[in-house]
Amino acid sequence: PAICATAAQEREETGGAFWLDNLFGWSAFMTADWARKQESKGAQLSEQAKTILALAASHPRALMDHRPLRESPLFGLPQFDIDFDALASATVMPDYDTSLIEIPILSTGGWYDLYSRGAHGLFNDRQPGTERQMIMGPWAHSYSLPGYIGQANFSRRAGGPAAGVATDHLNFFRKHLLGDDIDTAPVRYFLMGENVWHVSDCWPPADRLSQRLFLREGHNLSPEAPDSDEAPDGYWFDPADPTPTLGGRTMPTCTTLSGPIDQRPLFGRSDILRFDGPPADRATDIVGRIVAGLFVSASVPMFDIVAKLLDVSPDGLALNITDGISRTKNRQIGKVQHVEVSLADTAWRLRPGHRLCLLVQSGNYPHFDPNPGMLGAPGTVRDGQRAKIDIFHGRNLSSFVEFDVLPTR
């Protein structure tokens, strides 16, 4: 399979939040199929239906901006097969145990595909003795697999044709259907930044080393854990003016761009925190899973934490490597609790002179629906409430971002 996932990976990708641009973007795309079915029946479309179809085709964001969300015009089409409750269910992906699959599987995915976790899951969730292969490139949710995405061009060799993806697929079928003797590596992945394909026997590579950078006072990231108390950093999140989406693993049926996008337009906002690491003194290959462990307090019953890992170049360009979200119910207003955010897997070379940067925020709109800050049925809130979010770092509350690196080659 290619660019697909199951419910288990969807739950990790969404972190409990509502996957707005994916679910509404795809539903808006499906209105064209609804219109064709109506025409085949000889049905006359109402003016309201024509307006909804026009919005879905040219401005799907308008359908996402409606509040309350479940009353979006998208669901005003008669006999439309998709309703809000179906989208708001726990998962929209099939919920099955991929480890029960006994046949060989070749998974193809992209680092900036919203289903990237699915490729890793299909590769790793298996019984002993079953054969799995995986190909991971610098791609988004697209069948064309170009070598450029967002504001980054990863060279001609990154594109699907030059990378030999079709040959990989044909070799897989020749081996398992025709019995040809073909030796293929279990994993082939593209290391962004170096712009080179690599092979591995497993994912993540076995020789990886774990590293942590700790959030420190002065908005710094440091390899040194704090040994004294430090004052927390905080911000106010307003669901009426949510932090906008800039790139990432988004659905291209919406109007947002996927992939690495310069994050500097966000730096002037008051609803994000930015923590910068030291410049790299040598090339550092970040390969594998990334997790942020943050100590958080919030002034509302429910809140989101979004974590983004960036590569900041000496000239200031700040490209997003990967990100994640966690929607959390507050056990006690104002009480500090630990929140873990999974930023998914990546393969990225941090070049000498570049630095890692961690952004902490509570919105990523319209990729995810803004958290209204209150409990209740999904999609029913018209006006949410502002939330005060504090991020703690200090001797007993050591917030961090953790990732794997490869030994120096």
PDB file of C-alpha atoms in Angstrom, residues 213-217 222-230 392-400:
ATOM      1  CA  LEU A 213      17.458  18.900  24.608  1.00  0.00           C
ATOM      2  CA  PHE A 214      15.925  20.561  27.652  1.00  0.00           C
ATOM      3  CA  LEU A 215      13.806  23.692  27.681  1.00  0.00           C
ATOM      4  CA  ARG A 216      15.680  26.308  29.696  1.00  0.00           C
ATOM      5  CA  GLU A 217      15.208  29.873  30.875  1.00  0.00           C
ATOM      6  CA  SER A 222      20.209  22.901  26.046  1.00  0.00           C
ATOM      7  CA  PRO A 223      21.706  19.403  26.317  1.00  0.00           C
ATOM      8  CA  GLU A 224      22.197  20.204  30.020  1.00  0.00           C
ATOM      9  CA  ALA A 225      19.268  19.419  32.307  1.00  0.00           C
ATOM     10  CA  PRO A 226      18.353  22.232  34.718  1.00  0.00           C
ATOM     11  CA  ASP A 227      19.773  21.876  38.227  1.00  0.00           C
ATOM     12  CA  SER A 228      17.793  24.725  39.802  1.00  0.00           C
ATOM     13  CA  ASP A 229      14.306  26.205  39.729  1.00  0.00           C
ATOM     14  CA  GLU A 230      13.384  28.320  36.705  1.00  0.00           C
ATOM     15  CA  PHE A 392       7.423  24.695  33.112  1.00  0.00           C
ATOM     16  CA  HIS A 393      11.121  23.888  33.048  1.00  0.00           C
ATOM     17  CA  GLY A 394      13.386  23.556  36.027  1.00  0.00           C
ATOM     18  CA  ARG A 395      15.029  21.128  38.389  1.00  0.00           C
ATOM     19  CA  ASN A 396      11.933  19.058  39.160  1.00  0.00           C
ATOM     20  CA  LEU A 397       9.953  19.898  36.024  1.00  0.00           C
ATOM     21  CA  SER A 398      12.366  19.207  33.191  1.00  0.00           C
ATOM     22  CA  SER A 399      10.542  19.697  29.897  1.00  0.00           C
ATOM     23  CA  PHE A 400      12.426  18.326  26.899  1.00  0.00           C
TER      24      PHE A 400
END
